[in-house]
Short mmCIF file of C-alpha atoms and ligand atoms in Angstrom, two decimals:
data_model
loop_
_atom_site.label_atom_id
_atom_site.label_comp_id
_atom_site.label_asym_id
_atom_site.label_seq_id
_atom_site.Cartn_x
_atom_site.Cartn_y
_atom_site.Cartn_z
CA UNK R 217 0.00 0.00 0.00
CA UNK R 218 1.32 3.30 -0.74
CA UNK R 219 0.20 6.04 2.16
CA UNK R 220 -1.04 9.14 -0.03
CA UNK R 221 -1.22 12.65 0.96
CA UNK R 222 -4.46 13.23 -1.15
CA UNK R 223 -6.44 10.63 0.21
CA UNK R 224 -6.43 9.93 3.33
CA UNK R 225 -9.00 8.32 4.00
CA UNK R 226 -8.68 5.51 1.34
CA UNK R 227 -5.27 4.73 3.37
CA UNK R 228 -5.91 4.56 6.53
CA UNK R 229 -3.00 4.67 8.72
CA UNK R 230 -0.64 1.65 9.10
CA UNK R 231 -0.62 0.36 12.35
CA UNK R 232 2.17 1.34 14.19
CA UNK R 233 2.52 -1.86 16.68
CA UNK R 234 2.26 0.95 19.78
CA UNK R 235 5.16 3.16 18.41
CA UNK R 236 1.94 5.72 18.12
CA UNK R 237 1.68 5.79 21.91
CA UNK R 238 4.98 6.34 22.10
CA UNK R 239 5.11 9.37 19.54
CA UNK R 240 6.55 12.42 21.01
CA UNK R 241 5.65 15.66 19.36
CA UNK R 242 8.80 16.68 17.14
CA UNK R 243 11.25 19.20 18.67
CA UNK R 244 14.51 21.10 17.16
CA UNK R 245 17.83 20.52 17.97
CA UNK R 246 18.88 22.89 20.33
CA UNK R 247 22.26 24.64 19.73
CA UNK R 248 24.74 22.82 20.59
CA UNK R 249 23.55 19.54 20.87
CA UNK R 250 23.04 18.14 23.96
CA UNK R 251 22.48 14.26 25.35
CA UNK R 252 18.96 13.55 26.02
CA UNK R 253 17.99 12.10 29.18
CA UNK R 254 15.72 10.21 27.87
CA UNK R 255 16.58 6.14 27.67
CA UNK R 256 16.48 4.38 24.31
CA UNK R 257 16.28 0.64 23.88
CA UNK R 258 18.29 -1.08 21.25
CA UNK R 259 15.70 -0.05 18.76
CA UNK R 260 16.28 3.63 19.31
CA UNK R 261 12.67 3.71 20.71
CA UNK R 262 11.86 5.12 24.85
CA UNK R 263 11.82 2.65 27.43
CA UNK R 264 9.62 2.20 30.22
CA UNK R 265 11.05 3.14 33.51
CA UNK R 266 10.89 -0.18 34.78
CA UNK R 267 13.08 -1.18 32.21
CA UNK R 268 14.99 1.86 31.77
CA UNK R 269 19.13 1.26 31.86
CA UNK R 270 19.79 4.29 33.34
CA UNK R 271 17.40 3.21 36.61
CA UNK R 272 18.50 -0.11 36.56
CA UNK R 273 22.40 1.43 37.20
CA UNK R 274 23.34 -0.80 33.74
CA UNK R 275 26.10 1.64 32.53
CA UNK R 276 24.78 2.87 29.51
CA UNK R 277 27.02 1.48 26.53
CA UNK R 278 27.89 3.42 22.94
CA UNK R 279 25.56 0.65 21.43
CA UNK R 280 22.53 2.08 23.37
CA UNK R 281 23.64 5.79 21.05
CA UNK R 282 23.62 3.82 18.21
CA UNK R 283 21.34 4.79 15.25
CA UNK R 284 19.11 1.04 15.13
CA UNK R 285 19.32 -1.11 12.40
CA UNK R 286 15.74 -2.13 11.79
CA UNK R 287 14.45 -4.79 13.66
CA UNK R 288 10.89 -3.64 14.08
CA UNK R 289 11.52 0.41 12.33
CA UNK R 290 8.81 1.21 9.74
CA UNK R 291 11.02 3.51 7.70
CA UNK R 292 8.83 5.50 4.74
CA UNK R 293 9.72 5.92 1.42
CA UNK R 294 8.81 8.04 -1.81
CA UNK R 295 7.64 5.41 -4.40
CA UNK R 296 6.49 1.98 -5.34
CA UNK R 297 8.29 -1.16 -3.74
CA UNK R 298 11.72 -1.66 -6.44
CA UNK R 299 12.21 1.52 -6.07
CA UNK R 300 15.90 3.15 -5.43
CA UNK R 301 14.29 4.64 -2.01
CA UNK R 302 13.24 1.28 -1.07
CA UNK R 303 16.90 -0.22 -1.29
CA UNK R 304 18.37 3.03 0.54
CA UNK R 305 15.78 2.16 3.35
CA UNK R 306 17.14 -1.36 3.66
CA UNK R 307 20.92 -0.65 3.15
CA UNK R 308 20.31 2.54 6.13
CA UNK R 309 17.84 0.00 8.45
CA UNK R 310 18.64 -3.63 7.19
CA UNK R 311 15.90 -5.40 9.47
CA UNK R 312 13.61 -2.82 8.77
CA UNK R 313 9.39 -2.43 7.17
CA UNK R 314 9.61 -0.05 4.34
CA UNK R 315 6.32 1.70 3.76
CA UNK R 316 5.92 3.19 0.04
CA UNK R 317 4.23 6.50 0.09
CA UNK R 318 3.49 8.55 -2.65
CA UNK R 319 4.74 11.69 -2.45
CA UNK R 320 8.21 13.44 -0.77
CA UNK R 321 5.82 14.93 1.64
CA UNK R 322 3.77 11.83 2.26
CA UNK R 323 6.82 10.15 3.83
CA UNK R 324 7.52 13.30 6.33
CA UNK R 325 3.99 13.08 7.10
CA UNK R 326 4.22 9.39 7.83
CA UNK R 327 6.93 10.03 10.39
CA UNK R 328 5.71 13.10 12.16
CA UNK R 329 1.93 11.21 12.81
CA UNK R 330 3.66 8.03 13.93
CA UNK R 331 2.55 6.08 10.89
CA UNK R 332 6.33 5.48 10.45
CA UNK R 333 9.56 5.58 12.75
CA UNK R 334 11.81 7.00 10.11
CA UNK R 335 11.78 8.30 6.44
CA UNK R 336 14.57 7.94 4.16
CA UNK R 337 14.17 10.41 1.32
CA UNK R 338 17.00 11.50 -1.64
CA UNK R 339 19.23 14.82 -1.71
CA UNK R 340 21.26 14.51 -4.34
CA UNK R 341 22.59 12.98 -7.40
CA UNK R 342 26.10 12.41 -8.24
CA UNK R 343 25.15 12.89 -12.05
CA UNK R 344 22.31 15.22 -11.78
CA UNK R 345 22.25 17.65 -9.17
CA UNK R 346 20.15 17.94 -5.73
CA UNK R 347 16.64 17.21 -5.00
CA UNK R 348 15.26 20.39 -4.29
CA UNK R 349 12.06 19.69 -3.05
CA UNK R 350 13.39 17.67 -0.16
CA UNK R 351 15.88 20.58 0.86
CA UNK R 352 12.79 23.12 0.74
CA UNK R 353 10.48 20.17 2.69
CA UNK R 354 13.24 19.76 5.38
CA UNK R 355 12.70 23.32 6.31
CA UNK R 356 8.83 23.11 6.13
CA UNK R 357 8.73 19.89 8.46
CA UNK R 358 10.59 19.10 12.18
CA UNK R 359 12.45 16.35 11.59
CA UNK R 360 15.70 15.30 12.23
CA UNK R 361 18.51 14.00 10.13
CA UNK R 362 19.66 10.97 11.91
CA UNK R 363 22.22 9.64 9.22
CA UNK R 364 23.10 9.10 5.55
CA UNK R 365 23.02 6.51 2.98
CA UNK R 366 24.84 6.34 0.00
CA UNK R 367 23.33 3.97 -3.01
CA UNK R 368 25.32 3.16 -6.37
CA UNK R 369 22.44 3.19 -8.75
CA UNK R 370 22.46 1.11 -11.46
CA UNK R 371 19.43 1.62 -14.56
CA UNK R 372 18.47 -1.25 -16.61
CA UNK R 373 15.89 -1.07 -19.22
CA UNK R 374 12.33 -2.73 -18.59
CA UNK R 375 10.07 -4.05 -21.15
CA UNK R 376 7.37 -6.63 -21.60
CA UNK R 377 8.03 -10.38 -22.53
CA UNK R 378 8.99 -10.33 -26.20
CA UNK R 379 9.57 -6.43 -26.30
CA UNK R 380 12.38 -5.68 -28.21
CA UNK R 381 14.62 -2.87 -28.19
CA UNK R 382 14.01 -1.52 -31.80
CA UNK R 383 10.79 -1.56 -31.16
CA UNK R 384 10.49 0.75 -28.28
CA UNK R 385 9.87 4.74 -28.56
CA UNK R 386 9.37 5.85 -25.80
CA UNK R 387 11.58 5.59 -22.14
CA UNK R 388 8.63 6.00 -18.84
CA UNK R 389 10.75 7.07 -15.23
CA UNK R 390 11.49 9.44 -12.86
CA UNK R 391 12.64 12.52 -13.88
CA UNK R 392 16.09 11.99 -12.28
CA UNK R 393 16.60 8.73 -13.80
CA UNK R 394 15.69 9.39 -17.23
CA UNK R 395 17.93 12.27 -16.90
CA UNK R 396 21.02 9.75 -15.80
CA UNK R 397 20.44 7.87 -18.73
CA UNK R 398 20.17 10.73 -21.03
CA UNK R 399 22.79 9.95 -23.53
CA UNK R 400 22.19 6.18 -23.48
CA UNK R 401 18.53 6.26 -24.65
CA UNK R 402 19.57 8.84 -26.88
CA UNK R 403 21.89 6.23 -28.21
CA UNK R 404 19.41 3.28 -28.37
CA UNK R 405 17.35 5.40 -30.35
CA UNK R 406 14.76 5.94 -28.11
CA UNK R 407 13.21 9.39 -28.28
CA UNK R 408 10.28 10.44 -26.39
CA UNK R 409 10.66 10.75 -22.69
CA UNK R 410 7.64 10.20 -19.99
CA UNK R 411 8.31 11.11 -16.70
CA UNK R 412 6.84 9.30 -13.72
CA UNK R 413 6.84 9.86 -9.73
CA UNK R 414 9.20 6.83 -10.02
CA UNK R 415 11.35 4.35 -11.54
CA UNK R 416 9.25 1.03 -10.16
CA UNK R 417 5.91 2.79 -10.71
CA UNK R 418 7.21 3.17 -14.53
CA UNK R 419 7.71 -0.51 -14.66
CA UNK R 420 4.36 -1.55 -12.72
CA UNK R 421 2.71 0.73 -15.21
CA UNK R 422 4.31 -0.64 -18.39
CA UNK R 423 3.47 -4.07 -17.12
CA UNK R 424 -0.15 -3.17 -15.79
CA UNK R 425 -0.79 -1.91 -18.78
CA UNK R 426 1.20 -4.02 -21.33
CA UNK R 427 2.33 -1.50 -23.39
CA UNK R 428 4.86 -2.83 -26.50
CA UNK R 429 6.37 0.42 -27.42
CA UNK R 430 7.95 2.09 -23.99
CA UNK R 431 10.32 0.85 -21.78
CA UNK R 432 11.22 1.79 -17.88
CA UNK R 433 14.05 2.71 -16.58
CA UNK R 434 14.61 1.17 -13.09
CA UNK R 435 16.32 -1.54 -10.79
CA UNK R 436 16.72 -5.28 -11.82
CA UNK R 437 14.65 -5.33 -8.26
CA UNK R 438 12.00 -3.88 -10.04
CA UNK R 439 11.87 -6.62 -13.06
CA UNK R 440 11.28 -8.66 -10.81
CA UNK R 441 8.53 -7.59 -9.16
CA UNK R 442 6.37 -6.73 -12.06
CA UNK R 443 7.42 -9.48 -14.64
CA UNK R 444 9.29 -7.12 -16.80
CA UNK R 445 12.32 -8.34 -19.42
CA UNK R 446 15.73 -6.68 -18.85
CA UNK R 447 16.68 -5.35 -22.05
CA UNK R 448 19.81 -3.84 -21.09
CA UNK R 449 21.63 -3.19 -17.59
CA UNK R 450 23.82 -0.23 -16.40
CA UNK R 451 22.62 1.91 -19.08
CA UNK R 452 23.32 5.31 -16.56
CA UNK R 453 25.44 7.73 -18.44
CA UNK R 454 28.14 7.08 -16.44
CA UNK R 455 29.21 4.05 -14.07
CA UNK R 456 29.88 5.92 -11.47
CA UNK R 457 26.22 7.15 -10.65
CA UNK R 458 25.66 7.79 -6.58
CA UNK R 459 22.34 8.78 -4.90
CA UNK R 460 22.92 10.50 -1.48
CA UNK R 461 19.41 9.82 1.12
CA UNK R 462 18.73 11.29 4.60
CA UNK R 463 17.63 9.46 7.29
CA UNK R 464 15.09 11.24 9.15
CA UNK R 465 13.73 10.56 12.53
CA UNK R 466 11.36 11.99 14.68
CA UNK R 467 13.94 12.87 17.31
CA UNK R 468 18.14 13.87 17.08
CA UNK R 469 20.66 11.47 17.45
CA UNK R 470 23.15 11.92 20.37
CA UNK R 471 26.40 13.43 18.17
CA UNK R 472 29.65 11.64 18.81
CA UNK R 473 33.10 12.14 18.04
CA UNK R 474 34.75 8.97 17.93
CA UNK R 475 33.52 8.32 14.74
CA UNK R 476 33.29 10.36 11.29
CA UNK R 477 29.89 12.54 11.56
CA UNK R 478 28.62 15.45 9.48
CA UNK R 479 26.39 18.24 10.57
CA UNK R 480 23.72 19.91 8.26
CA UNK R 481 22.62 23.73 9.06
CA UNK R 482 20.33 25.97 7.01
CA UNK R 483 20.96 29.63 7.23
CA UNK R 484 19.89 33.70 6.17
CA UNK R 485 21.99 36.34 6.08
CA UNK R 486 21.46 39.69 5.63
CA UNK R 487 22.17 41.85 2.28
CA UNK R 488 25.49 43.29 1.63
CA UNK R 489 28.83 42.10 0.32
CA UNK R 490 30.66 39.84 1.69
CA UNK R 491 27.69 38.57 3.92
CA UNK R 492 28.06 35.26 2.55
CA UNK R 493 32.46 35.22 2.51
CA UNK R 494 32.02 36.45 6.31
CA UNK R 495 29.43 32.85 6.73
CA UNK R 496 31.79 30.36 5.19
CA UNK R 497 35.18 31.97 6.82
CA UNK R 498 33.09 30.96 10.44
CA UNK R 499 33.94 27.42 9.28
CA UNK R 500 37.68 28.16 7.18
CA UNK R 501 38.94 30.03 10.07
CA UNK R 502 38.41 26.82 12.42
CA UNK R 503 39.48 24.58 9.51
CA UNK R 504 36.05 22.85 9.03
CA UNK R 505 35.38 21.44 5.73
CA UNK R 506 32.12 22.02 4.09
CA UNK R 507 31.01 18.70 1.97
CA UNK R 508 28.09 20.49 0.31
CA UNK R 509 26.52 24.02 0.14
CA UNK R 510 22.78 24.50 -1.83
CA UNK R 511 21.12 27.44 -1.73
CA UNK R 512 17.29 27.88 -2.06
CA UNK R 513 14.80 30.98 -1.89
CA UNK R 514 13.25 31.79 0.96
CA UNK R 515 9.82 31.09 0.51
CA UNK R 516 8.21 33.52 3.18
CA UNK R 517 10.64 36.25 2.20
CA UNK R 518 10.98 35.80 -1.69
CA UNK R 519 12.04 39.63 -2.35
CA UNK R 520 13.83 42.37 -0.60
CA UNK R 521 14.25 46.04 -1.51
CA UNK R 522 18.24 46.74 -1.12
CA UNK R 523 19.00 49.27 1.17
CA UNK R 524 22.01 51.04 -1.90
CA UNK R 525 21.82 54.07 -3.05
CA UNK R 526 20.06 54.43 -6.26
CA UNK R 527 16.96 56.46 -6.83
CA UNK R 528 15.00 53.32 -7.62
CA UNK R 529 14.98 50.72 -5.40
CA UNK R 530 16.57 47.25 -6.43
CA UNK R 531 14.58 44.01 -5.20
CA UNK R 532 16.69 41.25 -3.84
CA UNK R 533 16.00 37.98 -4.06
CA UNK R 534 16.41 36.40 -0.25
CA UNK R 535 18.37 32.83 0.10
CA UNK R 536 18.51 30.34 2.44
CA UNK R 537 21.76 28.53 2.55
CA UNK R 538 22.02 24.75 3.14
CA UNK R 539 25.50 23.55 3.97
CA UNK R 540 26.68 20.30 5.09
CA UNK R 541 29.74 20.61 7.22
CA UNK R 542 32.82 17.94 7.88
CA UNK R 543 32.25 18.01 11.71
CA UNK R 544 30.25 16.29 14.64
CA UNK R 545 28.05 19.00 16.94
CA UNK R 546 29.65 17.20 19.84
CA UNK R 547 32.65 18.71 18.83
CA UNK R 548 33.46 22.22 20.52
CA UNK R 549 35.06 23.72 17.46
CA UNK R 550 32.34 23.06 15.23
CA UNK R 551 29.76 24.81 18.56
CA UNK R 552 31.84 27.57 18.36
CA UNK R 553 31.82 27.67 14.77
CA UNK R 554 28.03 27.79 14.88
CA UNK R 555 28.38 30.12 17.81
CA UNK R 556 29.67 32.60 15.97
CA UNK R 557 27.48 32.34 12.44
CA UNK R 558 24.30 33.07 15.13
CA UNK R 559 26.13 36.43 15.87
CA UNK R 560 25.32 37.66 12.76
CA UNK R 561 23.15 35.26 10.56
CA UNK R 562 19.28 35.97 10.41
CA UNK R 563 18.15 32.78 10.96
CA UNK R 564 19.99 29.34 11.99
CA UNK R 565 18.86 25.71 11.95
CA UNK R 566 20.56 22.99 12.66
CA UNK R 567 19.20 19.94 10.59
CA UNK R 568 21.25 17.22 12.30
CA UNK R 569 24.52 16.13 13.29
CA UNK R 570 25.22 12.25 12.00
CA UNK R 571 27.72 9.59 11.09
CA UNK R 572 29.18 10.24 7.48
CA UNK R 573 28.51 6.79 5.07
CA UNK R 574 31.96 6.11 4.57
CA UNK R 575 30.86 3.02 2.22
O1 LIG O 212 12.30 6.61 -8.42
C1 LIG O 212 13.03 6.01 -7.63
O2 LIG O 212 13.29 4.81 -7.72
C2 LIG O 212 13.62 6.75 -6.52
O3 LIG O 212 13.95 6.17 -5.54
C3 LIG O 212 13.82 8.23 -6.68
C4 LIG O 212 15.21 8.61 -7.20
C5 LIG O 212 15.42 10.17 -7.02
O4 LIG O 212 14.56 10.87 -6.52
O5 LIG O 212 16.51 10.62 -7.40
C6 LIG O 212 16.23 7.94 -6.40
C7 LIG O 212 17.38 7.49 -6.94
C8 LIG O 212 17.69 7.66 -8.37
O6 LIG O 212 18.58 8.76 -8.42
C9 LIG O 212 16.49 7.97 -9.18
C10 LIG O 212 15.34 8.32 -8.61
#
């Protein structure tokens, strides 16, 4: 079942095995980061008092910090099962439930009404570019990034029994995939693009409805599932072709610093040069290293009349600034760091402070 946004009511909520009971309204990270008191059982989940570590004087061990790995997590997705989300799910929360949902927002949605523990949602493409709508719906929504997952993705070309390539005109995916596989199709001679919500409901849909002359582009997974031939594998424009996800959770992680970890921020600054030079330098100056910088408008303040001095007044566009930095909130240099961008920034976030996927 896919949980939808629109309709409600045709899917009711999945039952969340008392995790709803346990749902805590969502809260921000406060700056810096702090332990909670609050015990966690191996599942990341609260524990009753009476079986609460802390009470029992068990000394608390770095396992009990630990992100879980699954065992009994219903982690949301964007998409139909096959899809790339789906295997980022598993590969962040091996022993996990996936539940499909059909939209980005669907899946933040799921997770902030208990219908789901976690959400794993893209950011960005090696080959082509960020996912902008997730950046814009982290700001919208209160959850926290709890980790990442990186996922090689690897495009083969779907088609019905019998299908052959010469036959086929038209290439059905998301928009992301078809544009990874750009020059390939291009190649094969297929011309006409159709772009889907994504790459396993292309392939359910080709098979559903048994179409001869379009093909999907999706996972081998996804053949699989929905009876499909593979007429060609790896077809991505180039081989190496990453997809970076977020974990999200309704609550932070504890930040370490024995262990690679990353912290995301979102920030505003105010107009005038070297605003933005005076931001990063914050970070140079301590000898952070930023992974990743994106910068969206900001929705509630799209324009700004500059304050220079010409007889008509120039409108600004206003930015928010998403930047991923090399460094663990637990760490003092990287509070400080953050300390200092407050002084002057008009508006601060911190997304979440995680362990880098090193694999
Ligand atoms: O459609 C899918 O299978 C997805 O999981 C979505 C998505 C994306 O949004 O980028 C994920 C990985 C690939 O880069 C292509 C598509």
């Amino acid at each position: 079942m896919v949980v939808s946004t629109s309709s409600p009511a045709s899917s009711p909520p999945i039952p969340t095995g008392g995790g709803g009971a346990r749902c805590q309204p969502p809260r921000t990270v406060s700056m810096p980061a702090r332990a909670s008191r609050r015990s966690v059982s191996a599942s990341g989940m609260p524990v009753p008092a009476s079986r609460d570590p802390i009470s029992l004087h068990r000394p608390l061990t770095s396992a009990d910090l630990m992100e879980p790995t699954g065992d009994g997590l219903k982690v949301a997705y964007q998409g139909c099962p096959g899809a790339y989300s789906e295997a980022a799910a598993k590969k962040a929360y091996p022993s996990c439930q996936t539940v499909p949902c059909e939209y980005f927002e669907t899946a933040f949605q799921a997770v902030e009404a208990c219908v789901a523990d976690r959400a794993v949602l893209p950011l960005e493409n090696s080959l082509g570019g960020s996912i902008h709508r997730n950046y814009d719906l982290l700001l919208r929504h209160r959850l926290h990034i709890v980790g990442e997952v990186r996922l090689a993705v690897r495009h083969c070309l779907l088609a019905n029994r019998g299908v052959k390539i010469e036959s086929l005109r038209s290439a059905m995916s998301h928009p992301q995939a078809l544009a990874q596989c750009e020059q390939t199709l291009t190649k094969l001679g297929i011309e006409h693009r159709e772009a889907v919500d994504d790459t396993a409901g292309a392939a359910k849909f080709i098979a559903e409805q048994k179409l001869q002359d379009t093909a999907a582009v999706a996972s081998s997974l996804a053949a699989e599932l929905y009876g499909l031939d593979i007429l060609a594998e790896n077809i991505q424009d180039d081989s190496d072709n990453v997809t970076r996800f977020m974990m999200l959770a309704r609550e932070p992680i504890i930040p370490r610093t024995d262990k690679p970890f990353k912290t995301s921020i979102v920030f505003s600054l105010e107009e005038g040069p070297g605003q933005l030079f005076k931001a990063l330098a914050v970070f140079a100056l301590r000898k952070i290293n930023l992974t990743k910088m994106e910068s969206r408008p900001h929705k509630k303040r799209p324009l700004r009349v500059a304050d220079d001095h010409c007889s008509v007044p120039l409108k600004h566009f206003d930015y928010l600034f998403y930047v991923d930095l090399e460094a663990s909130m637990a760490d003092p240099n990287a509070q400080n760091a953050l300390g200092n961008l407050k002084e002057f920034a008009t508006f601060l976030r911190v997304l979440g402070s995680y362990p880098t996927d090193l694999s």
